[in-house]
Short mmCIF file of C-alpha atoms in Angstrom, two decimals:
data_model
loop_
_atom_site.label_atom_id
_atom_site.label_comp_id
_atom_site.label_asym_id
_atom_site.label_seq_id
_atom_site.Cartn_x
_atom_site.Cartn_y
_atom_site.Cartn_z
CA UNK N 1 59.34 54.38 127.44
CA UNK N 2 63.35 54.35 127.67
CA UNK N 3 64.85 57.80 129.03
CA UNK N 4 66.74 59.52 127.10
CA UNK N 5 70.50 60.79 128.02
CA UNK N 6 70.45 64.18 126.31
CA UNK N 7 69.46 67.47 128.09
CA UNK N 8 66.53 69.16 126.71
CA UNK N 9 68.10 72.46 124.64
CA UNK N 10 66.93 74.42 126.62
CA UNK N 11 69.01 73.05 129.69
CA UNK N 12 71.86 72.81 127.37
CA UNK N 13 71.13 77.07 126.55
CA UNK N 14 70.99 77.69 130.57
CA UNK N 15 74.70 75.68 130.96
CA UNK N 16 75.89 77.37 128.10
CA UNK N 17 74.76 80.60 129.29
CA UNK N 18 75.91 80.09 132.72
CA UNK N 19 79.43 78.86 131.26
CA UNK N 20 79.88 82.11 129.56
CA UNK N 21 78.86 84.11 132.58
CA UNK N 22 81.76 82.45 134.33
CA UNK N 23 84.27 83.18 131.95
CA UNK N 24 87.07 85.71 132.44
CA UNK N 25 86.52 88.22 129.57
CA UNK N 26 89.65 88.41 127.50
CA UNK N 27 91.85 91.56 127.29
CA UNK N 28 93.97 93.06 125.61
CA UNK N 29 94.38 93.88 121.54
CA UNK N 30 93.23 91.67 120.14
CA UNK N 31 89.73 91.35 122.27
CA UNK N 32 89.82 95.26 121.32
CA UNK N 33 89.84 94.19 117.23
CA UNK N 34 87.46 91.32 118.03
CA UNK N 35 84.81 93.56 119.93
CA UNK N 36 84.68 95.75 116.80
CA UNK N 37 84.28 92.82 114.54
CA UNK N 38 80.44 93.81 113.09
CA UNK N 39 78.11 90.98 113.51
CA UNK N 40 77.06 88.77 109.93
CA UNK N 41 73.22 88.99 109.09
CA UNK N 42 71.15 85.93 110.02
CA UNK N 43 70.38 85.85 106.38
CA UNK N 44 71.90 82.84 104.53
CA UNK N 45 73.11 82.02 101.06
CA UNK N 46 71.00 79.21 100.85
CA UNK N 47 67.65 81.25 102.06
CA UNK N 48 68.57 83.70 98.84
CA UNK N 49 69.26 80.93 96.97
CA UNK N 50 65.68 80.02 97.45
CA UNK N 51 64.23 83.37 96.73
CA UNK N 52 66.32 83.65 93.51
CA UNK N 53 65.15 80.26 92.52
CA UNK N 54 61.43 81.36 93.17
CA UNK N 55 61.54 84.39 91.67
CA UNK N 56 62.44 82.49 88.67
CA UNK N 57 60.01 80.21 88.14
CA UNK N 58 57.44 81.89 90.02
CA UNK N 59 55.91 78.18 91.33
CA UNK N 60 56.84 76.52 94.64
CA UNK N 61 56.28 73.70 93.10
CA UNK N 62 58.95 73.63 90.30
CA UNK N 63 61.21 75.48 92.52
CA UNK N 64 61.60 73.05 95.23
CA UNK N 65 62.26 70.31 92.45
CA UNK N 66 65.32 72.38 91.27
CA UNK N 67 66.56 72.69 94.52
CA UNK N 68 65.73 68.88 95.98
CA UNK N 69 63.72 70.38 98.99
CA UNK N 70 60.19 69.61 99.96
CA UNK N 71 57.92 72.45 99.06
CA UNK N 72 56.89 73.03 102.72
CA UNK N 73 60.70 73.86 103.88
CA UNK N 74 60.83 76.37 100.88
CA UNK N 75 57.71 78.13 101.86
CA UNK N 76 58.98 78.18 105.59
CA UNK N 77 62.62 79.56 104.25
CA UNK N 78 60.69 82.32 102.21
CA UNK N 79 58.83 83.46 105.41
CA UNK N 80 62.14 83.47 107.38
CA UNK N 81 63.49 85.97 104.17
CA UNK N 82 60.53 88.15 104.78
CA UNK N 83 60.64 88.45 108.36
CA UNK N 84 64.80 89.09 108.50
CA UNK N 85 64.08 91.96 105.65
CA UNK N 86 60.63 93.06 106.71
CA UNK N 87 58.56 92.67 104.12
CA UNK N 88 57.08 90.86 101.57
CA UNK N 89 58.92 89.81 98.54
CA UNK N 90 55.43 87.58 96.73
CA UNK N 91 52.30 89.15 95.96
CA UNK N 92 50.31 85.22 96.77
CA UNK N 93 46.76 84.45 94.95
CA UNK N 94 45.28 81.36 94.50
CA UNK N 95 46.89 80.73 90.30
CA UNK N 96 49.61 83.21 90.22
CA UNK N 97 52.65 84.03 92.37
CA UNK N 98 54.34 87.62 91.43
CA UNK N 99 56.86 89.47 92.77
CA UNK N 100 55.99 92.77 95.18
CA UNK N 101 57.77 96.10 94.21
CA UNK N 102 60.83 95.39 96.94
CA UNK N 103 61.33 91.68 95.91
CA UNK N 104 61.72 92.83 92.37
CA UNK N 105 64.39 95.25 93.80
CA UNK N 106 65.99 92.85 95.84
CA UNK N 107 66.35 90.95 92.74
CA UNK N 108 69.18 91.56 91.08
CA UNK N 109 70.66 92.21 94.44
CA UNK N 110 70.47 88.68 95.51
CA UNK N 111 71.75 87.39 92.06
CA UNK N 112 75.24 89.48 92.38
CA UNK N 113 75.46 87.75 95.81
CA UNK N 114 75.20 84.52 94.90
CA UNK N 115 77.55 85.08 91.96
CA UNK N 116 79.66 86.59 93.85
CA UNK N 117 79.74 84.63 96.55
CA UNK N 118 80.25 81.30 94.04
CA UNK N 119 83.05 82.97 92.56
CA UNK N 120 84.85 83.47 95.92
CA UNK N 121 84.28 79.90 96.55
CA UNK N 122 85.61 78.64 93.41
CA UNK N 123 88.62 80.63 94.42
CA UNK N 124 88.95 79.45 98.02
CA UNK N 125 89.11 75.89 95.84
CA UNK N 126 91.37 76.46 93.54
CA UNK N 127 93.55 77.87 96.60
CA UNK N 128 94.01 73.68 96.96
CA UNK N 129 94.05 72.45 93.12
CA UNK N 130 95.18 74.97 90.65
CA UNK N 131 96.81 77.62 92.43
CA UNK N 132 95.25 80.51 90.19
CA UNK N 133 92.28 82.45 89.97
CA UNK N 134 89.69 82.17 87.51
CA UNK N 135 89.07 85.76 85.94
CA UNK N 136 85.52 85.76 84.15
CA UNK N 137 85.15 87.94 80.74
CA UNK N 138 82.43 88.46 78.58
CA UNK N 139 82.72 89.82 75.21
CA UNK N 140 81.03 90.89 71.58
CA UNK N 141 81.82 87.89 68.99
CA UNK N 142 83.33 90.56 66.82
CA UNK N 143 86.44 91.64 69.34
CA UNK N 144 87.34 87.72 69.78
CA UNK N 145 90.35 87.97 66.82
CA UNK N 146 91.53 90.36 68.71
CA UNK N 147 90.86 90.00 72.32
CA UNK N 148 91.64 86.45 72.65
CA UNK N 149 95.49 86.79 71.38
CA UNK N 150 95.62 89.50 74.05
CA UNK N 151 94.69 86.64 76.56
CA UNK N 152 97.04 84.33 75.26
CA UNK N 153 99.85 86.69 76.17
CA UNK N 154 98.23 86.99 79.21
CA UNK N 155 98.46 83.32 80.31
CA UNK N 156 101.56 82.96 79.30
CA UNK N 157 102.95 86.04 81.26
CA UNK N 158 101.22 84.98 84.18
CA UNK N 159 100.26 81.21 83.92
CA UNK N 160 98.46 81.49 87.46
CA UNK N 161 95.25 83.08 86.11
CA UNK N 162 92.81 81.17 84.63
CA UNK N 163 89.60 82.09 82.23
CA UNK N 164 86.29 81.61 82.04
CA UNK N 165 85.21 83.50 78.94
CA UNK N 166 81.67 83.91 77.39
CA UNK N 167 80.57 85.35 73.79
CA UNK N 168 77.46 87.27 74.65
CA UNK N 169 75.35 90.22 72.42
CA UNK N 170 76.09 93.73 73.97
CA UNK N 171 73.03 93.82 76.27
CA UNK N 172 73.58 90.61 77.62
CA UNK N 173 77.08 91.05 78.72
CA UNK N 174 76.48 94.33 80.32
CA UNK N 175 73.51 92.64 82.53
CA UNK N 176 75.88 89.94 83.46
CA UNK N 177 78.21 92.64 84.41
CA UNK N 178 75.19 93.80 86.75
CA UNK N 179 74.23 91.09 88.50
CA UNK N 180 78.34 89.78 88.92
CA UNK N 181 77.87 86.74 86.37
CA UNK N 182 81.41 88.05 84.80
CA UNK N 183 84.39 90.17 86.62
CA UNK N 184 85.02 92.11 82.60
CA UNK N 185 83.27 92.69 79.97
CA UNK N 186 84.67 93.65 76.13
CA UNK N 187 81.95 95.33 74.29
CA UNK N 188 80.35 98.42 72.52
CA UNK N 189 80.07 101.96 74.41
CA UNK N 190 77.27 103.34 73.20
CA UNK N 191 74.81 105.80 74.11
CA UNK N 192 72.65 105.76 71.77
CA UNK N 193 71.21 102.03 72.57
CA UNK N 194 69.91 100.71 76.70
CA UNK N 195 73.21 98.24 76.54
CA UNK N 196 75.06 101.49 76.13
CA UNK N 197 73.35 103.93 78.65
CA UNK N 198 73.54 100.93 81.40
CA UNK N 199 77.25 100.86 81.09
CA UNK N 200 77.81 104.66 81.21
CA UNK N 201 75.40 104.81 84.47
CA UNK N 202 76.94 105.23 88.43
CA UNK N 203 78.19 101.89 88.84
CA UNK N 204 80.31 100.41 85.64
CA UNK N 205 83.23 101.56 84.59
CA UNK N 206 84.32 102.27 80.93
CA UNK N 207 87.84 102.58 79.45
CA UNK N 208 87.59 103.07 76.07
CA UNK N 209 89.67 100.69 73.94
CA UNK N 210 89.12 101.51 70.15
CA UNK N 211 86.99 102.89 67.28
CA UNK N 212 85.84 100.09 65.35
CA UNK N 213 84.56 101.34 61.61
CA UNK N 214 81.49 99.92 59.85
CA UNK N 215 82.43 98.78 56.58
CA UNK N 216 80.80 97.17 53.33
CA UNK N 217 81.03 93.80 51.88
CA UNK N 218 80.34 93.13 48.41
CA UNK N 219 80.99 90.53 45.79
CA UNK N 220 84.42 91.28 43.89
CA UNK N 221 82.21 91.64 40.45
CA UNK N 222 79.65 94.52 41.96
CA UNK N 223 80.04 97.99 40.59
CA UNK N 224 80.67 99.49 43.62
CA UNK N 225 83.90 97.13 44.37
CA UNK N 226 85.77 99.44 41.87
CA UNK N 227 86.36 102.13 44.00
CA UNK N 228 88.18 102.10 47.32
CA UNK N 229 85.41 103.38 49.32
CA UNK N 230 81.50 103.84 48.55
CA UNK N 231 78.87 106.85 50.18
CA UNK N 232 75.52 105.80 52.06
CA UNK N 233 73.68 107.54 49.61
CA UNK N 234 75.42 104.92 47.45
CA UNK N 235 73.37 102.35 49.24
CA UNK N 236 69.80 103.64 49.29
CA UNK N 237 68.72 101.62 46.14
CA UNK N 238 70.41 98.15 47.02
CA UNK N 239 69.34 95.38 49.68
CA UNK N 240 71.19 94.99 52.73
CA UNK N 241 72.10 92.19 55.25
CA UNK N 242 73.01 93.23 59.03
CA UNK N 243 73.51 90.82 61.80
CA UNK N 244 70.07 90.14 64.25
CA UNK N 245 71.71 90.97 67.05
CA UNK N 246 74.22 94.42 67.85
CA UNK N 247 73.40 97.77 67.05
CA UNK N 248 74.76 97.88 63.57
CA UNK N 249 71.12 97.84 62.65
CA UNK N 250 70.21 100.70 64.77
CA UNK N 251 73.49 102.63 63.46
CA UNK N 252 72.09 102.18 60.03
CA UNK N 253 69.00 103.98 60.85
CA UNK N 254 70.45 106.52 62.49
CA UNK N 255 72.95 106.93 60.15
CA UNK N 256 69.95 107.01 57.46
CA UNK N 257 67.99 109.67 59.65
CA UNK N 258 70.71 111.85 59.92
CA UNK N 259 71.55 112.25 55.89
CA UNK N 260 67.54 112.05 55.13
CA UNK N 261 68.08 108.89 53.35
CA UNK N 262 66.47 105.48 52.89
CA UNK N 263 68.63 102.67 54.77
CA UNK N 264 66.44 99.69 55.69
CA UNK N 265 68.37 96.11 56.08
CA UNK N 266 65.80 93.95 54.47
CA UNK N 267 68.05 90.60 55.61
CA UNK N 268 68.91 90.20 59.04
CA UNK N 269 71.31 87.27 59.98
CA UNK N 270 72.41 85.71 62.82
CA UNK N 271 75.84 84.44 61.81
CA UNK N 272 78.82 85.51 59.83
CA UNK N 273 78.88 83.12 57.15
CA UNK N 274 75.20 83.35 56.44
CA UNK N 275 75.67 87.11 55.99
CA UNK N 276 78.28 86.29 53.38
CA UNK N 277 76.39 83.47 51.48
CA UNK N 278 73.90 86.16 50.85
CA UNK N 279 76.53 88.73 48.95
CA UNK N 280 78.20 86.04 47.25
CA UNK N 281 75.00 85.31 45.98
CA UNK N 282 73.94 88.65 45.06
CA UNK N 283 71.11 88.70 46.85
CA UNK N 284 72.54 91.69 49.07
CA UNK N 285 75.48 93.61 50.24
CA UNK N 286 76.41 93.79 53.74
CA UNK N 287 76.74 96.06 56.74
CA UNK N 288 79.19 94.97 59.57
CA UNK N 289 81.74 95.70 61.86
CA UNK N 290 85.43 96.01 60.44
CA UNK N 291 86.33 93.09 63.55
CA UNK N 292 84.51 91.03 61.50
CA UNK N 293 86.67 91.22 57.87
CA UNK N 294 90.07 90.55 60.34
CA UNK N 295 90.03 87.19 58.71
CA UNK N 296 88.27 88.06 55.33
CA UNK N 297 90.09 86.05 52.98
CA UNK N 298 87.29 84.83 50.24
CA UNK N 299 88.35 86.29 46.66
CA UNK N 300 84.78 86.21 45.72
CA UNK N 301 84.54 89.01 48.61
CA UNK N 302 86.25 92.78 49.39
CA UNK N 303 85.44 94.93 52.22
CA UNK N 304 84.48 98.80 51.53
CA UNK N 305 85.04 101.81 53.57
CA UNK N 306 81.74 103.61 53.55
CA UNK N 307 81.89 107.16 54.03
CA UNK N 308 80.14 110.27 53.92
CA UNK N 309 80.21 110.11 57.09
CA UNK N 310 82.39 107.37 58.55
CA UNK N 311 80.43 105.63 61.42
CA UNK N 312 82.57 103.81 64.30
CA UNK N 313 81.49 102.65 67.42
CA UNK N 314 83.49 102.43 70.41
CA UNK N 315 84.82 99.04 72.05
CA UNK N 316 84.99 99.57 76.21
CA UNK N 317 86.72 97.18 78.68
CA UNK N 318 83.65 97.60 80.94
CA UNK N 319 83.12 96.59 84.79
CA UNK N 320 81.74 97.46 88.04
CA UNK N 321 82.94 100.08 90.18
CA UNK N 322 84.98 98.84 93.11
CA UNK N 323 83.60 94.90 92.33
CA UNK N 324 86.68 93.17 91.42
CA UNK N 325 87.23 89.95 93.59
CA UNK N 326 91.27 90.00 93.56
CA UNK N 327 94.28 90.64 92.57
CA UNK N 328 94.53 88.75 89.33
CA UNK N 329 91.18 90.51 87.99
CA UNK N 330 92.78 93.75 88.57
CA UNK N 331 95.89 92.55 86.86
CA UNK N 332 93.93 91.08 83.72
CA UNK N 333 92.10 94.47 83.11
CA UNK N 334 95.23 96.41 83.17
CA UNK N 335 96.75 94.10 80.91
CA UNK N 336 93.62 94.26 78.19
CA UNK N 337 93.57 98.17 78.53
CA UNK N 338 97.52 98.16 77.66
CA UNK N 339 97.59 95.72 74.51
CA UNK N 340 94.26 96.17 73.22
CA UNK N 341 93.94 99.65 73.22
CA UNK N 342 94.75 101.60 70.33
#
């Protein structure tokens, strides 16, 4: 059998070892800064990449297809998770992998790393290619007419920074504010809904942008398009449309409780021009956001002020306390607080 040149590792540790043991410790300042430096974890992005990924899909199986490793180096980079942390993360049984009480903390914890962590990356890249920073913002469909203007400004202004942008339903965007999917987030402050208690919890930020009113849309022939302005009580008799998603719907009951009357959408869409087909129609009136009549202009249509009492909700520039990854982040929320705030 032919010998081999290399030194077991082991020999190569003891030469290593005995090199260092040789060497002249440095002085000075900077050995002073580099002595303090605190050491990194032995954890890896890659090992909670593979936790994330399993926690997922909840099979080794399908998770070590999505990541193109063999399912025994997956189990062995789970085990080296657990021992680093000290504990288990998988409750094991024979037909069901689950997730023990401190893996389903860890969680979320490991998903804002890795988004984090890929959205420093992508701008150590674009250090090399673009030259800018990519700022990610989510926001409510309804703010986009007025929002996105706001960002044109922006770019133009400042034609380093970049966007990423993403139309999400309230509780969506605030969850990918939690777990660092997006750097901002444009959407509805309310307390009265989860979405809304999440974002006014330790941890996000809120700066109030503007009231936005819910308003009435009926065809230009109904009897209630005469006047200016209509009363709920005005609406107790007559079907309603809301959007699916957003908390118009849960405004409307509230709204209802609160004055003791009947307010029950019966039709619940999930796009604008659904919702309209079904006034022009007369098959309903409906119950929106004012955002959404910015760019009203069917004759067959009029928007209402409903009153008695007026019901807003308030628009928030939201984000995480002490979170934001640069300069140009900071720079793009100060700029959306000063020209979209009213």
């Amino acid at each position: 059998m032919a010998s081999s040149s290399r030194r077991p590792e082991n020999a190569v540790a003891k030469a290593e070892a005995s090199s260092c043991a040789k060497a002249v410790p440095a002085t000075g300042p900077a050995a002073a800064a580099a002595a303090h430096v605190p050491p990194l974890p032995a954890l890896t992005l890659r090992q909670v990449q593979y936790f994330v990924a399993l926690a997922h899909s909840r099979s080794f199986t399908q998770a070590a297809q999505a990541l193109s490793v063999t399912q025994p180096a997956l189990t062995a980079a789970i085990r080296q998770i657990e021992f680093l942390l000290g504990g288990r993360l998988f409750e094991r049984s024979a037909h069901r992998l689950t997730l023990t009480d401190a893996g389903a903390t860890i969680l979320p914890l490991a998903e804002r790393l890795l988004n984090a962590a890929r959205g420093t990356f992508d701008d150590m890249t674009s250090t090399f290619t673009l030259q800018a920073q990519t700022v990610r913002i989510g926001f409510i469909p309804s703010v986009a007419a007025r929002l996105l203007p706001v960002l044109g400004s922006l770019r133009d202004s400042h034609p380093n920074v970049r966007f990423a942008l993403s139309d999400l339903p309230n509780s969506e965007l605030v969850a990918a504010l939690a777990r660092g999917e997006i750097d901002l987030g444009v959407g509805i402050r309310d307390e009265a809904d989860e979405a809304g208690q999440a974002a006014n919890t330790e941890g996000f930020r809120c700066d109030d942008l503007f009231d936005d009113e819910i308003v009435l849309v009926a065809r230009h022939d109904d009897p209630l398009a005469r006047a200016g302005s209509v009363s709920w009580s005005q609406l107790t008799e007559r079907d309603l449309a809301v959007f699916v998603r957003g908390n118009v719907s849960d405004s409307l009951q509230r709204t209802g409780g609160s004055q003791n009357l009947r307010l029950e959408p019966k039709y619940r869409m999930e796009y604008t021009e659904p919702l309209y087909a079904l006034v022009r129609s007369g098959l309903a009136l409906a119950i929106l956001p004012r955002l959404y009549t910015l760019h009203l202009h069917d004759p067959a249509l009029v928007a209402l002020d409903v009153i008695a009492p007026r019901v807003t909700r308030t628009v928030a520039l939201i984000s995480l306390v002490g979170k934001e990854r640069g300069p140009q982040v900071s720079a793009c929320r100060e700029w959306i607080a000063k020209h979209l705030a009213t």
